[in-house]
CSV table of C-alpha atoms and ligand atoms in Angstrom, one decimal:
chain,number,residue,atom,x,y,z
A,1,UNK,CA,29.8,25.5,12.8
A,2,UNK,CA,30.4,27.1,16.2
A,3,UNK,CA,33.0,24.5,17.2
A,4,UNK,CA,34.9,24.9,13.9
A,5,UNK,CA,35.0,28.7,14.2
A,6,UNK,CA,36.2,28.7,17.8
A,7,UNK,CA,38.8,26.0,16.9
A,8,UNK,CA,40.6,28.5,14.7
A,9,UNK,CA,40.9,31.1,17.4
A,10,UNK,CA,40.3,29.4,20.7
A,11,UNK,CA,43.9,29.0,21.8
A,12,UNK,CA,44.3,32.8,21.4
A,13,UNK,CA,41.0,33.6,23.1
A,14,UNK,CA,42.0,32.2,26.4
A,15,UNK,CA,40.2,35.1,28.1
A,16,UNK,CA,37.0,34.0,26.5
A,17,UNK,CA,37.0,30.9,28.8
A,18,UNK,CA,37.6,32.9,32.0
A,19,UNK,CA,34.9,33.9,34.5
A,20,UNK,CA,32.2,32.1,36.4
A,21,UNK,CA,30.9,30.2,33.4
A,22,UNK,CA,34.3,29.5,32.0
A,23,UNK,CA,36.8,26.7,32.8
A,24,UNK,CA,38.5,28.8,35.5
A,25,UNK,CA,37.4,27.4,38.9
A,26,UNK,CA,35.5,24.5,37.3
A,27,UNK,CA,36.2,20.8,37.8
A,28,UNK,CA,38.6,21.0,34.8
A,29,UNK,CA,40.7,23.9,36.2
A,30,UNK,CA,43.8,22.0,37.5
A,31,UNK,CA,45.9,25.1,37.8
A,32,UNK,CA,45.9,24.8,41.6
A,33,UNK,CA,47.3,21.2,41.5
A,34,UNK,CA,51.0,20.7,42.1
A,35,UNK,CA,51.2,18.5,39.0
A,36,UNK,CA,49.7,21.0,36.5
A,37,UNK,CA,52.6,23.5,36.4
A,38,UNK,CA,50.0,26.2,37.1
A,39,UNK,CA,48.4,26.2,33.7
A,40,UNK,CA,44.8,25.5,32.8
A,41,UNK,CA,45.0,24.4,29.2
A,42,UNK,CA,48.3,22.5,29.1
A,43,UNK,CA,47.1,19.2,30.7
A,44,UNK,CA,44.9,18.8,27.7
A,45,UNK,CA,46.1,21.1,24.8
A,46,UNK,CA,49.4,22.4,23.7
A,47,UNK,CA,50.3,25.2,21.2
A,48,UNK,CA,53.2,23.2,19.7
A,49,UNK,CA,54.2,19.6,19.3
A,50,UNK,CA,50.7,18.3,19.9
A,51,UNK,CA,49.9,14.6,19.4
A,52,UNK,CA,49.8,14.2,15.7
A,53,UNK,CA,47.3,11.3,15.5
A,54,UNK,CA,44.2,13.5,15.9
A,55,UNK,CA,42.3,12.9,19.2
A,56,UNK,CA,41.1,16.4,20.0
A,57,UNK,CA,42.5,19.8,18.8
A,58,UNK,CA,46.3,20.2,19.6
A,59,UNK,CA,46.0,17.3,22.1
A,60,UNK,CA,48.7,17.2,24.8
A,61,UNK,CA,47.5,14.4,27.1
A,62,UNK,CA,48.6,10.8,27.0
A,63,UNK,CA,45.8,8.8,25.2
A,64,UNK,CA,44.2,5.7,26.6
A,65,UNK,CA,45.0,2.4,24.9
A,66,UNK,CA,42.3,0.5,26.8
A,67,UNK,CA,39.8,-1.8,25.1
A,68,UNK,CA,36.3,-0.6,25.9
A,69,UNK,CA,33.1,-2.5,26.3
A,70,UNK,CA,30.5,-0.5,24.3
A,71,UNK,CA,26.8,-0.1,25.0
A,72,UNK,CA,24.5,-2.6,23.4
A,73,UNK,CA,20.8,-3.3,23.7
A,74,UNK,CA,18.1,-5.2,21.6
A,75,UNK,CA,16.3,-1.9,21.0
A,76,UNK,CA,19.3,0.2,19.9
A,77,UNK,CA,18.8,1.3,16.3
A,78,UNK,CA,21.7,3.5,15.2
A,79,UNK,CA,25.2,2.2,14.3
A,80,UNK,CA,27.6,2.3,17.2
A,81,UNK,CA,31.4,2.2,16.7
A,82,UNK,CA,33.4,-0.8,17.9
A,83,UNK,CA,35.5,1.5,20.1
A,84,UNK,CA,35.0,5.1,21.2
A,85,UNK,CA,35.8,7.8,18.6
A,86,UNK,CA,38.8,10.0,19.2
A,87,UNK,CA,36.9,13.0,20.7
A,88,UNK,CA,35.5,10.7,23.4
A,89,UNK,CA,38.8,8.9,23.9
A,90,UNK,CA,40.2,12.3,24.9
A,91,UNK,CA,37.8,12.4,27.9
A,92,UNK,CA,38.4,8.7,28.6
A,93,UNK,CA,42.1,9.4,28.7
A,94,UNK,CA,41.5,10.6,32.2
A,95,UNK,CA,38.0,9.3,33.0
A,96,UNK,CA,38.6,5.6,32.3
A,97,UNK,CA,41.1,5.6,35.2
A,98,UNK,CA,43.9,3.9,33.2
A,99,UNK,CA,46.0,7.1,32.4
A,100,UNK,CA,47.3,9.4,35.2
A,101,UNK,CA,46.1,13.0,35.2
A,102,UNK,CA,49.6,14.4,35.1
A,103,UNK,CA,50.6,12.4,32.0
A,104,UNK,CA,50.8,15.3,29.5
A,105,UNK,CA,53.4,16.9,27.4
A,106,UNK,CA,55.2,13.6,27.0
A,107,UNK,CA,55.4,12.8,30.7
A,108,UNK,CA,54.3,9.3,31.5
A,109,UNK,CA,55.2,8.7,35.2
A,110,UNK,CA,52.1,10.1,36.8
A,111,UNK,CA,50.4,8.6,39.9
A,112,UNK,CA,47.2,10.7,40.3
A,113,UNK,CA,44.1,9.1,38.9
A,114,UNK,CA,40.4,10.0,38.6
A,115,UNK,CA,38.4,8.5,41.4
A,116,UNK,CA,34.8,8.3,42.7
A,117,UNK,CA,31.8,9.2,40.5
A,118,UNK,CA,34.1,10.8,37.9
A,119,UNK,CA,35.6,7.4,37.2
A,120,UNK,CA,33.7,6.1,34.2
A,121,UNK,CA,36.0,3.1,33.7
A,122,UNK,CA,36.5,1.0,30.5
A,123,UNK,CA,33.1,-0.8,30.7
A,124,UNK,CA,30.7,1.6,28.9
A,125,UNK,CA,27.9,-0.9,28.7
A,126,UNK,CA,26.1,0.7,31.6
A,127,UNK,CA,26.6,4.3,30.3
A,128,UNK,CA,24.6,6.3,27.7
A,129,UNK,CA,25.7,5.1,24.3
A,130,UNK,CA,28.5,7.2,22.7
A,131,UNK,CA,30.1,7.0,19.3
A,132,UNK,CA,26.6,6.2,18.0
A,133,UNK,CA,25.1,7.8,14.9
A,134,UNK,CA,22.2,10.2,15.7
A,135,UNK,CA,19.7,8.9,13.2
A,136,UNK,CA,16.1,9.9,13.5
A,137,UNK,CA,13.6,8.4,11.1
A,138,UNK,CA,11.7,5.2,10.4
A,139,UNK,CA,14.1,3.4,8.1
A,140,UNK,CA,16.6,0.7,8.9
A,141,UNK,CA,19.2,1.8,11.5
A,142,UNK,CA,17.0,4.8,12.4
A,143,UNK,CA,15.1,5.6,15.6
A,144,UNK,CA,11.6,7.1,15.1
A,145,UNK,CA,11.6,8.6,18.6
A,146,UNK,CA,14.6,10.9,18.1
A,147,UNK,CA,14.0,14.6,17.4
A,148,UNK,CA,15.1,16.0,14.0
A,149,UNK,CA,18.8,17.1,14.0
A,150,UNK,CA,17.8,20.8,13.4
A,151,UNK,CA,15.8,20.9,16.6
A,152,UNK,CA,16.8,23.3,19.4
A,153,UNK,CA,19.7,22.2,21.5
A,154,UNK,CA,21.7,24.3,24.0
A,155,UNK,CA,22.8,27.4,22.1
A,156,UNK,CA,22.2,25.9,18.6
A,157,UNK,CA,20.8,22.8,17.1
A,158,UNK,CA,21.4,19.1,17.9
A,159,UNK,CA,23.5,18.9,14.8
A,160,UNK,CA,25.9,21.5,16.2
A,161,UNK,CA,26.7,19.2,19.1
A,162,UNK,CA,27.3,16.0,17.1
A,163,UNK,CA,30.7,14.9,16.0
A,164,UNK,CA,30.6,13.4,12.5
A,165,UNK,CA,26.9,12.8,13.1
A,166,UNK,CA,27.5,10.9,16.3
A,167,UNK,CA,26.7,11.4,20.0
A,168,UNK,CA,30.0,11.7,22.0
A,169,UNK,CA,30.8,12.7,25.6
A,170,UNK,CA,31.1,16.3,24.5
A,171,UNK,CA,27.6,16.2,23.0
A,172,UNK,CA,26.2,16.4,26.6
A,173,UNK,CA,29.1,17.9,28.5
A,174,UNK,CA,31.1,21.1,27.8
A,175,UNK,CA,34.6,20.2,28.9
A,176,UNK,CA,35.3,24.0,29.2
A,177,UNK,CA,32.2,24.9,31.2
A,178,UNK,CA,31.6,27.6,28.7
A,179,UNK,CA,28.9,28.8,26.3
A,180,UNK,CA,25.4,27.6,27.2
A,181,UNK,CA,26.5,25.6,30.3
A,182,UNK,CA,25.8,28.4,32.7
A,183,UNK,CA,25.1,27.0,36.1
A,184,UNK,CA,24.2,23.5,35.0
A,185,UNK,CA,25.7,20.8,37.2
A,186,UNK,CA,28.2,18.2,35.9
A,187,UNK,CA,29.4,20.5,33.1
A,188,UNK,CA,26.1,19.6,31.2
A,189,UNK,CA,25.2,21.7,28.2
A,190,UNK,CA,21.6,21.6,29.1
A,191,UNK,CA,19.7,21.6,32.4
A,192,UNK,CA,19.1,18.1,33.8
A,193,UNK,CA,16.2,19.4,35.9
A,194,UNK,CA,13.0,18.0,34.5
A,195,UNK,CA,15.3,16.0,32.2
A,196,UNK,CA,15.3,18.9,29.7
A,197,UNK,CA,18.6,17.6,28.3
A,198,UNK,CA,17.1,14.1,27.6
A,199,UNK,CA,13.9,15.5,26.0
A,200,UNK,CA,15.9,17.6,23.5
A,201,UNK,CA,16.8,14.5,21.7
A,202,UNK,CA,14.3,11.8,22.8
A,203,UNK,CA,10.7,12.4,21.8
A,204,UNK,CA,9.3,10.8,24.9
B,1,HEC,C1,40.3,18.6,30.7
B,1,HEC,C2,40.8,18.7,29.4
B,1,HEC,C3,40.7,20.1,28.7
B,1,HEC,C4,41.1,21.3,29.2
B,1,HEC,C5,41.7,21.6,30.5
B,1,HEC,C6,40.9,22.2,28.1
B,1,HEC,N1,40.4,21.6,27.0
B,1,HEC,FE1,39.9,22.4,25.2
B,1,HEC,N2,39.1,20.6,24.6
B,1,HEC,C7,39.2,19.5,25.3
B,1,HEC,C8,38.5,18.5,24.5
B,1,HEC,C9,38.3,17.0,24.9
B,1,HEC,C10,38.1,19.0,23.3
B,1,HEC,C11,37.3,18.4,22.2
B,1,HEC,C12,35.8,18.3,22.5
B,1,HEC,C13,35.1,19.5,22.3
B,1,HEC,O1,35.3,20.1,21.2
B,1,HEC,O2,34.3,19.9,23.1
B,1,HEC,C14,38.5,20.4,23.4
B,1,HEC,C15,38.3,21.4,22.4
B,1,HEC,C16,38.9,22.6,22.4
B,1,HEC,C17,38.8,23.5,21.3
B,1,HEC,C18,38.1,23.3,20.0
B,1,HEC,C19,36.6,23.2,20.1
B,1,HEC,C20,36.0,24.4,20.8
B,1,HEC,O3,35.3,24.2,21.8
B,1,HEC,O4,36.2,25.5,20.3
B,1,HEC,C21,39.5,24.7,21.7
B,1,HEC,C22,39.7,25.9,20.9
B,1,HEC,C23,40.0,24.5,23.0
B,1,HEC,N3,39.6,23.2,23.4
B,1,HEC,C24,40.7,25.4,23.7
B,1,HEC,C25,41.0,25.2,25.1
B,1,HEC,C26,41.7,26.3,25.9
B,1,HEC,C27,42.1,27.6,25.3
B,1,HEC,C28,41.9,25.8,27.1
B,1,HEC,C29,42.4,26.4,28.4
B,1,HEC,C30,41.8,27.7,28.7
B,1,HEC,C31,41.3,24.4,27.1
B,1,HEC,N4,40.8,24.2,25.9
B,1,HEC,C32,41.3,23.6,28.2
B,1,HEC,C33,39.7,19.3,26.5
B,1,HEC,C34,40.2,20.3,27.4
B,2,HEC,C1,43.3,15.7,32.1
B,2,HEC,C2,42.3,14.8,32.6
B,2,HEC,C3,40.8,15.0,32.1
B,2,HEC,C4,40.3,15.0,30.9
B,2,HEC,C5,41.1,14.9,29.5
B,2,HEC,C6,38.9,15.2,31.0
B,2,HEC,N1,38.6,15.2,32.3
B,2,HEC,FE1,36.7,15.5,33.1
B,2,HEC,N2,37.5,15.6,35.0
B,2,HEC,C7,38.8,15.3,35.3
B,2,HEC,C8,39.0,15.5,36.8
B,2,HEC,C9,40.3,15.2,37.5
B,2,HEC,C10,37.7,15.8,37.3
B,2,HEC,C11,37.4,16.1,38.7
B,2,HEC,C12,37.1,14.8,39.4
B,2,HEC,C13,36.7,15.0,40.8
B,2,HEC,O1,36.3,16.1,41.2
B,2,HEC,O2,36.7,14.0,41.6
B,2,HEC,C14,36.8,15.8,36.2
B,2,HEC,C15,35.5,16.1,36.3
B,2,HEC,C16,34.6,15.9,35.2
B,2,HEC,C17,33.1,16.0,35.4
B,2,HEC,C18,32.3,16.3,36.7
B,2,HEC,C19,32.2,17.8,36.8
B,2,HEC,C20,31.5,18.3,38.0
B,2,HEC,O3,31.3,19.5,38.1
B,2,HEC,O4,31.2,17.5,38.9
B,2,HEC,C21,32.6,15.8,34.1
B,2,HEC,C22,31.1,15.8,33.8
B,2,HEC,C23,33.7,15.6,33.2
B,2,HEC,N3,34.9,15.7,33.9
B,2,HEC,C24,33.5,15.3,31.9
B,2,HEC,C25,34.6,15.2,31.0
B,2,HEC,C26,34.4,15.2,29.6
B,2,HEC,C27,33.1,15.0,28.9
B,2,HEC,C28,35.7,15.2,29.0
B,2,HEC,C29,36.0,15.2,27.5
B,2,HEC,C30,35.3,16.1,26.7
B,2,HEC,C31,36.6,15.3,30.1
B,2,HEC,N4,35.9,15.3,31.3
B,2,HEC,C32,38.0,15.3,30.0
B,2,HEC,C33,39.8,15.1,34.4
B,2,HEC,C34,39.7,15.1,33.1
B,3,HEC,C1,23.5,11.6,26.6
B,3,HEC,C2,24.2,12.5,27.5
B,3,HEC,C3,25.5,12.1,28.1
B,3,HEC,C4,26.6,11.6,27.4
B,3,HEC,C5,26.7,11.2,26.0
B,3,HEC,C6,27.6,11.5,28.4
B,3,HEC,N1,27.2,11.9,29.6
B,3,HEC,FE1,28.2,12.2,31.3
B,3,HEC,N2,26.6,12.7,32.3
B,3,HEC,C7,25.3,13.0,31.8
B,3,HEC,C8,24.4,13.4,32.8
B,3,HEC,C9,23.0,13.8,32.6
B,3,HEC,C10,25.1,13.4,34.0
B,3,HEC,C11,24.6,13.8,35.4
B,3,HEC,C12,23.8,12.8,36.0
B,3,HEC,C13,24.7,11.7,36.5
B,3,HEC,O1,25.6,11.9,37.2
B,3,HEC,O2,24.5,10.5,36.0
B,3,HEC,C14,26.5,13.0,33.7
B,3,HEC,C15,27.5,12.9,34.6
B,3,HEC,C16,28.9,12.7,34.3
B,3,HEC,C17,30.0,12.8,35.2
B,3,HEC,C18,29.9,13.2,36.6
B,3,HEC,C19,29.6,12.2,37.6
B,3,HEC,C20,29.6,12.8,38.9
B,3,HEC,O3,28.6,12.6,39.6
B,3,HEC,O4,30.5,13.6,39.3
B,3,HEC,C21,31.1,12.5,34.5
B,3,HEC,C22,32.5,12.5,35.0
B,3,HEC,C23,30.7,12.2,33.1
B,3,HEC,N3,29.3,12.3,33.0
B,3,HEC,C24,31.6,11.9,32.1
B,3,HEC,C25,31.2,11.5,30.8
B,3,HEC,C26,32.1,10.9,29.9
B,3,HEC,C27,33.6,10.7,30.0
B,3,HEC,C28,31.3,10.6,28.8
B,3,HEC,C29,31.7,9.9,27.5
B,3,HEC,C30,32.4,8.6,27.7
B,3,HEC,C31,29.9,11.0,29.1
B,3,HEC,N4,29.9,11.5,30.3
B,3,HEC,C32,28.9,10.9,28.2
B,3,HEC,C33,25.1,12.9,30.4
B,3,HEC,C34,25.9,12.3,29.5
B,4,HEC,C1,22.2,14.6,21.8
B,4,HEC,C2,21.1,13.7,21.8
B,4,HEC,C3,20.8,12.9,23.0
B,4,HEC,C4,20.7,13.3,24.3
B,4,HEC,C5,20.9,14.7,24.9
B,4,HEC,C6,20.3,12.1,25.1
B,4,HEC,N1,20.3,11.0,24.3
B,4,HEC,FE1,19.8,9.2,24.8
B,4,HEC,N2,20.3,8.5,23.0
B,4,HEC,C7,20.5,9.3,21.9
B,4,HEC,C8,20.8,8.5,20.7
B,4,HEC,C9,21.1,8.9,19.3
B,4,HEC,C10,20.6,7.1,21.2
B,4,HEC,C11,20.6,5.9,20.3
B,4,HEC,C12,19.2,5.6,19.9
B,4,HEC,C13,19.1,4.5,18.9
B,4,HEC,O1,19.8,4.5,17.9
B,4,HEC,O2,18.3,3.5,19.2
B,4,HEC,C14,20.3,7.2,22.6
B,4,HEC,C15,20.0,6.1,23.4
B,4,HEC,C16,19.5,6.1,24.6
B,4,HEC,C17,19.0,5.0,25.4
B,4,HEC,C18,19.2,3.6,25.0
B,4,HEC,C19,18.1,3.2,24.0
B,4,HEC,C20,18.1,1.7,23.6
B,4,HEC,O3,17.3,1.4,22.8
B,4,HEC,O4,19.0,0.9,24.1
B,4,HEC,C21,18.5,5.5,26.6
B,4,HEC,C22,17.9,4.7,27.7
B,4,HEC,C23,18.7,6.9,26.5
B,4,HEC,N3,19.3,7.3,25.3
B,4,HEC,C24,18.3,7.8,27.6
B,4,HEC,C25,18.7,9.1,27.6
B,4,HEC,C26,18.6,9.9,28.8
B,4,HEC,C27,18.0,9.4,30.2
B,4,HEC,C28,19.1,11.1,28.5
B,4,HEC,C29,19.2,12.3,29.4
B,4,HEC,C30,20.1,12.2,30.6
B,4,HEC,C31,19.5,11.1,27.1
B,4,HEC,N4,19.3,9.8,26.6
B,4,HEC,C32,20.0,12.1,26.4
B,4,HEC,C33,20.6,10.7,21.9
B,4,HEC,C34,20.6,11.5,23.0
């Protein structure tokens, strides 16, 4: 609900993202980088001539074409996509390290890549599963130790943070450092202290 509402107005409400808990000054504020042209939103979104194959709203960044190794395990219950869904591909279009940061707005000649801990790479087998259906229950393809989707989560319910019922990168991270993020590290939507974020979904 919340996401859809903000989608309609967000590109106008730029001011809503400003301030200590907004994108300004966060790890995703590239306005001080020589390659960004001084804007905050443009490396990721545009108001016109966005990428028409939907990746994320009005997407402006070159999209990764890498083939990813997805998470698998003998105890995994929910259905996992063969490749990351678009909304996670948006993140991986910088964080897999194959596409340069400054490759946006049609420019493809960039030479600056994500490095260090922020480099997730194309092998996602050692990362928390993404593009996986959040399916609590005891039936086939369901995990009995997942909380119900209407349980409390950040500033809403778990369901509010799923994308077509799936866990994606943006289920745990707020790319804009907004809303409920507050002072959480790593742009997390919930506090990792005491593993609060994990216990929201996992009944452990
Ligand atoms: C580093 C990349 C990045 C930057 C910079 C960025 N966004 Fe986003 N934005 C995304 C991604 C990825 C999504 C889709 C995932 C999601 O909805 O959380 C998104 C979703 C959105 C949405 C729709 C969902 C929602 O949260 O309301 C709006 C509106 C939006 N962005 C506006 C902006 C504006 C305005 C700016 C600049 C102030 C901005 N974004 C900067 C990556 C970015
Ligand atoms: C335009 C490229 C780009 C896109 C798209 C992008 N990021 Fe980032 N992200 C970066 C860069 C650059 C950094 C800073 C890395 C560093 O400091 O070494 C970063 C940092 C982060 C951090 C670390 C924050 C911190 O405070 O340490 C997280 C978490 C993160 N990104 C998650 C995401 C997620 C989730 C998405 C998609 C919803 C996304 N990013 C989309 C470029 C991007
Ligand atoms: C289930 C929740 C969850 C999902 C899904 C998730 N992350 Fe994270 N991520 C975390 C947590 C918790 C941390 C902080 C602890 C750590 O660094 O491992 C983190 C840390 C990070 C960092 C910061 C590393 C650093 O130390 O600077 C980046 C970048 C990042 N995630 C990107 C992504 C991207 C891209 C995706 C999707 C491919 C993703 N995350 C999916 C929970 C998640
Ligand atoms: C938004 C909900 C959500 C959050 C938050 C979350 N997870 Fe998960 N996690 C899932 C789902 C859904 C699965 C897939 C479960 C299944 O279908 O078997 C999963 C799978 C896993 C698995 C693999 C299980 C297996 O059988 O292979 C581990 C381990 C795990 N999560 C740990 C964590 C940890 C640690 C955190 C906190 C950093 C966390 N999760 C946060 C939803 C979440």
